[in-house]
Coordinates of C-alpha atoms in Angstrom, one line a residue:
M1 CA 99.7 53.1 121.1
Q2 CA 97.4 56.1 120.4
I3 CA 98.5 58.5 117.7
L4 CA 99.2 61.8 119.3
T5 CA 97.8 65.1 118.0
P6 CA 99.0 68.7 118.2
F7 CA 95.9 69.7 120.2
A8 CA 97.5 69.3 123.6
G9 CA 100.5 71.4 122.7
E10 CA 98.2 74.1 121.3
V11 CA 96.2 74.2 124.6
L12 CA 99.4 74.3 126.7
V13 CA 100.8 77.4 124.9
L14 CA 97.5 79.2 125.0
V15 CA 97.1 78.5 128.8
M16 CA 100.7 79.9 129.3
L17 CA 99.7 83.0 127.3
I18 CA 96.6 83.5 129.4
F19 CA 98.5 83.3 132.7
L20 CA 101.2 85.6 131.3
N21 CA 98.9 88.3 130.2
A22 CA 96.6 88.0 133.3
R23 CA 99.5 88.5 135.7
I24 CA 99.1 92.3 135.6
L25 CA 95.9 91.8 137.5
F26 CA 97.6 90.2 140.6
T27 CA 101.4 90.9 140.4
R28 CA 102.6 93.5 142.9
R29 CA 105.5 95.9 142.5
T30 CA 107.3 94.3 145.4
R31 CA 107.6 90.9 143.7
H32 CA 109.8 89.5 141.0
D33 CA 108.0 89.2 137.7
A34 CA 108.7 85.4 137.4
L35 CA 105.7 84.8 135.0
A36 CA 107.5 86.9 132.4
I37 CA 109.6 83.8 131.6
L38 CA 106.5 82.3 130.0
A39 CA 106.8 84.8 127.1
P40 CA 109.9 83.3 125.5
L41 CA 108.9 79.8 126.7
S42 CA 105.6 79.9 124.8
V43 CA 107.4 80.9 121.6
V44 CA 109.9 78.1 122.0
V45 CA 107.2 75.5 122.7
I46 CA 105.1 76.5 119.7
I47 CA 108.2 76.4 117.4
L48 CA 109.0 72.9 118.7
Q49 CA 105.4 72.0 118.1
M50 CA 105.6 73.0 114.5
L51 CA 108.9 71.2 114.0
A52 CA 107.6 68.0 115.6
W53 CA 104.3 68.1 113.6
E54 CA 104.0 70.6 110.8
I55 CA 103.1 74.2 110.2
R56 CA 99.3 74.2 110.6
F57 CA 96.8 77.1 110.5
A58 CA 96.2 76.9 114.3
E59 CA 100.0 76.9 115.0
I60 CA 100.5 80.0 112.8
V61 CA 97.8 81.9 114.8
I62 CA 99.2 80.8 118.1
F63 CA 102.8 81.5 117.1
A64 CA 101.8 85.1 116.0
L65 CA 100.0 85.6 119.3
A66 CA 103.0 84.2 121.3
L67 CA 105.5 86.3 119.4
I68 CA 103.6 89.6 119.9
T69 CA 103.3 88.8 123.6
A70 CA 107.0 88.1 123.9
I71 CA 107.9 91.4 122.2
L72 CA 105.5 93.3 124.4
N73 CA 107.1 91.6 127.5
Y74 CA 110.7 92.2 126.4
R75 CA 111.3 94.7 129.2
S76 CA 109.8 92.5 131.9
I77 CA 111.9 89.6 130.7
V78 CA 115.1 91.7 131.0
R79 CA 114.2 92.9 134.5
F80 CA 113.5 89.4 135.6
S81 CA 116.8 88.1 134.2
Q82 CA 118.5 90.9 136.2
D83 CA 116.7 89.9 139.4
L84 CA 114.8 93.2 139.7
F85 CA 111.4 93.7 141.2
V86 CA 108.4 94.9 139.2
D87 CA 108.7 98.7 138.9
S88 CA 105.5 99.6 137.2
Y89 CA 103.2 98.6 134.4
S90 CA 102.4 101.5 132.0
V91 CA 98.9 102.2 130.8
K92 CA 99.9 101.1 127.3
F93 CA 101.3 97.8 128.6
F94 CA 98.2 97.3 130.8
V95 CA 95.8 97.8 127.9
A96 CA 97.9 95.7 125.4
S97 CA 98.1 92.9 128.0
I98 CA 94.3 93.0 128.5
L99 CA 93.7 92.8 124.7
L100 CA 96.2 89.9 124.4
L101 CA 94.5 88.2 127.3
L102 CA 91.1 88.5 125.7
V103 CA 92.4 87.3 122.3
S104 CA 94.2 84.3 124.0
I105 CA 91.0 83.3 125.8
F106 CA 89.0 83.6 122.5
V107 CA 91.6 81.5 120.6
L108 CA 91.6 78.9 123.4
A109 CA 87.8 78.8 123.4
A110 CA 87.8 78.4 119.6
A111 CA 90.4 75.6 119.8
I112 CA 88.3 73.7 122.4
V113 CA 85.0 74.1 120.5
M114 CA 86.7 73.1 117.2
R115 CA 88.9 70.5 118.8
P116 CA 89.7 67.3 116.9
V117 CA 87.1 64.5 117.1
Q118 CA 89.2 62.1 119.1
M119 CA 88.7 58.4 118.5
Q120 CA 90.1 56.3 121.4
I121 CA 91.5 53.3 119.7
G122 CA 91.0 51.2 122.9
N123 CA 87.2 51.6 122.5
Y124 CA 87.5 50.1 119.0
N125 CA 89.7 47.2 120.0
V126 CA 92.4 48.6 117.7
Q127 CA 96.2 48.9 118.2
V128 CA 98.6 51.1 116.3
Q129 CA 102.3 50.6 115.9
R130 CA 104.7 53.3 114.6
E131 CA 108.1 52.6 113.1
Y132 CA 110.8 54.7 111.4
F133 CA 112.7 53.9 108.3
S134 CA 115.2 55.5 106.0
C135 CA 113.9 55.6 102.4
A136 CA 115.4 57.1 99.2
I137 CA 112.9 59.1 97.2
S138 CA 113.4 57.6 93.7
P139 CA 111.2 56.0 91.0
N140 CA 113.9 53.4 90.7
F141 CA 113.2 51.9 94.1
S142 CA 115.6 49.4 95.5
E143 CA 115.2 47.5 98.8
A144 CA 118.8 48.4 99.5
D145 CA 117.7 52.0 99.8
F146 CA 115.0 51.2 102.3
R147 CA 116.0 50.1 105.8
E148 CA 114.8 50.4 109.4
A149 CA 116.3 53.4 111.2
N150 CA 116.9 52.7 114.9
E151 CA 119.6 55.2 115.8
I152 CA 119.0 58.9 116.3
S153 CA 121.7 59.7 113.8
D154 CA 120.0 57.8 111.0
K155 CA 117.9 59.5 108.4
R156 CA 114.3 58.9 109.6
N157 CA 112.2 60.2 106.7
F158 CA 109.7 57.3 106.4
T159 CA 107.2 56.7 109.2
L160 CA 105.2 53.5 109.0
Y161 CA 101.9 53.1 110.8
T162 CA 100.3 49.7 111.3
F163 CA 96.7 49.6 112.3
S164 CA 95.3 46.2 113.4
N165 CA 92.6 44.6 115.4
K166 CA 93.7 43.3 118.8
N167 CA 91.5 40.3 118.4
I168 CA 93.6 37.9 116.2
S169 CA 90.5 35.8 115.4
A170 CA 88.7 39.0 114.0
Q171 CA 91.6 39.8 111.6
K172 CA 90.7 39.3 107.9
N173 CA 93.0 37.8 105.3
T174 CA 93.5 41.2 103.6
V175 CA 96.2 43.8 104.2
V176 CA 95.2 47.4 103.1
L177 CA 98.0 49.5 101.8
F178 CA 97.1 53.2 102.2
V179 CA 98.8 56.1 100.4
G180 CA 97.3 59.5 101.1
D181 CA 97.5 62.8 99.2
V182 CA 100.5 65.1 99.9
L183 CA 98.0 67.7 101.1
A184 CA 97.4 65.5 104.1
E185 CA 99.4 63.1 106.3
T186 CA 98.5 59.9 108.1
M187 CA 97.1 61.8 111.1
N188 CA 94.4 63.4 108.8
Y189 CA 93.2 59.9 107.8
E190 CA 93.3 58.4 111.3
P191 CA 89.5 58.0 111.8
Y192 CA 89.2 56.0 108.5
L193 CA 92.2 53.8 109.3
I194 CA 91.0 53.1 112.8
L195 CA 87.6 52.0 111.5
L196 CA 89.2 49.8 108.9
A197 CA 91.3 48.1 111.5
R198 CA 88.2 47.6 113.7
A199 CA 86.6 45.9 110.7
G200 CA 89.4 43.4 110.8
Y201 CA 91.8 44.6 108.2
T202 CA 95.5 45.2 108.8
V203 CA 96.3 48.6 107.5
L204 CA 99.8 49.9 106.5
A205 CA 100.0 53.7 106.1
A206 CA 103.1 55.8 105.7
D207 CA 104.4 59.4 105.6
L208 CA 107.4 59.9 103.4
Y209 CA 109.3 63.2 103.4
G210 CA 112.5 64.7 102.1
E211 CA 115.8 63.1 102.9
D212 CA 117.7 66.3 103.8
F213 CA 117.6 70.1 103.8
S214 CA 118.5 70.3 100.1
D215 CA 114.8 70.7 99.5
F216 CA 113.4 72.0 102.8
R217 CA 109.9 72.4 101.3
N218 CA 109.7 68.6 101.2
L219 CA 110.5 68.3 104.9
K220 CA 107.8 67.3 107.4
P221 CA 107.3 70.7 109.1
F222 CA 107.0 72.6 105.8
R223 CA 105.7 70.5 103.0
R224 CA 102.0 70.6 103.8
F225 CA 102.1 74.3 104.7
F226 CA 103.6 75.3 101.4
L227 CA 101.3 73.0 99.3
L228 CA 98.2 74.3 101.1
A229 CA 99.3 77.9 100.9
N230 CA 99.9 77.6 97.1
F231 CA 96.6 75.7 96.6
F232 CA 94.4 78.2 98.4
Q233 CA 96.2 81.2 97.0
G234 CA 95.7 79.8 93.5
E235 CA 92.1 78.8 94.1
K236 CA 91.3 82.3 95.4
S237 CA 92.5 84.0 92.2
A238 CA 91.1 81.3 89.9
A239 CA 88.2 82.2 87.6
N240 CA 87.0 78.6 87.5
K241 CA 87.5 76.8 90.8
I242 CA 86.5 73.4 89.5
E243 CA 89.0 73.6 86.6
F244 CA 91.6 74.9 89.0
R245 CA 91.2 71.9 91.4
K246 CA 91.4 69.5 88.4
Q247 CA 94.6 71.2 87.2
S248 CA 96.0 71.2 90.8
L249 CA 95.3 67.5 91.1
E250 CA 97.2 66.8 87.9
N251 CA 100.1 68.9 89.0
R252 CA 100.4 67.2 92.3
S253 CA 100.2 63.8 90.7
K254 CA 103.1 64.8 88.4
D255 CA 105.2 66.8 90.8
C256 CA 105.0 64.2 93.6
S257 CA 105.2 61.1 91.5
K258 CA 108.6 60.1 93.0
I259 CA 107.2 60.3 96.6
Y260 CA 104.1 58.3 95.7
E261 CA 106.0 55.6 93.8
S262 CA 108.6 55.3 96.6
T263 CA 105.9 54.9 99.1
Y264 CA 104.0 52.2 97.2
N265 CA 107.3 50.4 96.7
A266 CA 108.2 50.6 100.4
L267 CA 104.7 49.4 101.5
A268 CA 104.8 46.5 99.0
S269 CA 108.2 45.5 100.3
I270 CA 107.0 45.5 103.9
A271 CA 103.8 43.6 103.0
K272 CA 105.9 40.9 101.2
N273 CA 108.2 40.4 104.2
R274 CA 105.5 40.5 106.9
Y275 CA 102.3 39.2 105.4
D276 CA 103.2 36.6 102.8
E277 CA 100.0 34.7 103.2
K278 CA 97.5 37.7 103.0
G279 CA 96.0 39.4 100.0
L280 CA 96.6 43.0 99.3
F281 CA 94.2 45.9 98.6
V282 CA 95.4 49.4 97.8
V283 CA 93.6 52.6 98.9
C284 CA 94.7 56.0 97.7
D285 CA 93.3 59.6 97.7
S286 CA 93.2 62.0 94.8
S287 CA 96.7 62.7 93.5
S288 CA 98.2 59.6 95.1
A289 CA 96.2 57.4 92.7
L290 CA 98.3 55.5 90.1
S291 CA 97.2 53.9 86.9
T292 CA 96.5 50.1 86.9
E293 CA 99.6 49.7 84.7
K294 CA 101.8 51.6 87.1
L295 CA 100.5 49.7 90.1
D296 CA 101.1 46.4 88.4
A297 CA 104.6 47.4 87.4
I298 CA 105.5 48.4 91.0
F299 CA 104.0 45.4 92.7
G300 CA 105.4 43.1 90.0
K301 CA 108.8 44.0 91.4
H302 CA 107.9 42.3 94.7
F303 CA 105.5 39.6 93.7
S304 CA 105.8 37.3 90.7
A305 CA 102.9 36.2 88.6
P306 CA 100.6 34.3 89.0
D307 CA 100.6 35.6 92.6
A308 CA 97.4 37.8 92.7
R309 CA 99.3 40.3 94.9
A310 CA 101.3 41.3 91.8
F311 CA 98.1 42.8 90.5
P312 CA 96.4 44.4 93.5
R313 CA 92.9 45.9 93.3
S314 CA 92.6 49.5 94.3
L315 CA 90.2 52.2 95.5
N316 CA 90.5 56.0 95.2
L317 CA 88.7 57.6 98.1
A318 CA 88.0 60.7 95.9
D319 CA 85.6 58.5 93.9
I320 CA 83.3 58.2 97.0
S321 CA 80.6 60.9 96.7
D322 CA 80.2 61.3 100.5
Y323 CA 83.9 62.1 100.9
A324 CA 83.6 65.9 100.8
T325 CA 87.2 66.7 101.6
A326 CA 89.0 64.6 99.0
G327 CA 92.7 65.2 99.0
F328 CA 92.7 66.8 102.4
G329 CA 92.0 63.8 104.5
F330 CA 89.2 63.6 107.1
V331 CA 89.8 67.1 108.4
A332 CA 86.2 67.5 109.6
Q333 CA 87.4 65.1 112.4
T334 CA 91.1 65.8 112.6
E335 CA 91.3 69.6 111.9
P336 CA 87.8 71.0 112.3
L337 CA 88.9 74.6 112.5
F338 CA 90.9 74.3 109.2
A339 CA 88.0 72.4 107.6
K340 CA 85.5 75.1 108.5
I341 CA 87.6 78.1 107.5
F342 CA 89.1 76.9 104.3
L343 CA 86.7 74.1 103.1
D344 CA 83.5 75.3 104.6
V345 CA 82.9 71.8 106.1
A346 CA 81.5 71.6 109.6
R347 CA 83.0 69.6 112.4
D348 CA 81.7 66.1 112.2
K349 CA 81.6 64.5 115.6
T350 CA 79.6 61.5 114.3
S351 CA 82.5 60.6 111.9
F352 CA 80.0 59.8 109.2
A353 CA 82.4 60.3 106.3
P354 CA 85.1 57.9 107.5
S355 CA 82.5 55.4 108.5
Y356 CA 80.9 55.5 105.0
C357 CA 84.3 55.3 103.3
V358 CA 85.0 52.2 105.3
Y359 CA 81.7 50.7 104.1
A360 CA 82.5 51.6 100.5
T361 CA 86.0 50.1 100.9
R362 CA 84.6 46.8 102.2
Q363 CA 82.2 46.7 99.3
K364 CA 85.0 47.2 96.9
I365 CA 87.1 44.5 98.6
G366 CA 84.1 42.2 98.4
D367 CA 83.8 41.7 102.1

């Protein structure tokens, strides 16, 4: 399967807003204003988009645009619901609709120009499998608290992605366990993971979120938004940005230690059950890095010495100099608009950074 991205949903909502605001140019008074229904529909779609993925910068802009458009079209929606014909469009409504039309076109153009650099996995002979599990967030990980979630009613807070080469003969004898920073999710590392799989490695990556609404800031739609908002707000007011980023890294490592340790434990458990004859190599990013002692303690629960997998080697992507967006994932490919506005990193259609990081990873593995 191909990992889906929010881009298609963003374009869909913007196209609806363009048709909605452009209708004043061709809708006659003797007709029902059926296109007015696009106003609430666009708001619903973008909300569902944020719930399904996360609250991202692009979604916030589009949601604000959709909400303003829906408020402006409230009267038209009411008249359509009452099966009334268009009576008239006031000068204020006409001008506001034209302005919203122009803004919608501009945002759509920006979204297309700064669209994600899509990597078609079929072109790389790579396959991706996605599975859902129920996982308790606890440093005292127990395999009894980790199970596959097949039913809709089950708690599905752990998503496992398995990237592998379709050609079995090209697969290497090493499984890479990847744990990214909480400022990103698996989607933001997709170019790197695909290229690793093309090189022959089986890659296990996962997203672990809160178990329930007791801490809604740790749920999938909200966590990254709040973390990024706090990060950039703090960086903006910081006197020393380098020192601030260092402190932020330490805080994330401490505050999210339970999430990281639970993720490592879950991946180690899966690797033990599915790949008992392959070696393990751990890749992390910034705050998801654990000390060698901590890694040995976690993997020692699942693999007994002298099994080398009880003491896996590791690589922190943040240590690679050409990885300019450490902690955020490969956003120059997956979220170019965000990367440009907040990190001042240009869209990279060549995917140089993930390619070089794969090279550095292979060097570290010893391949």
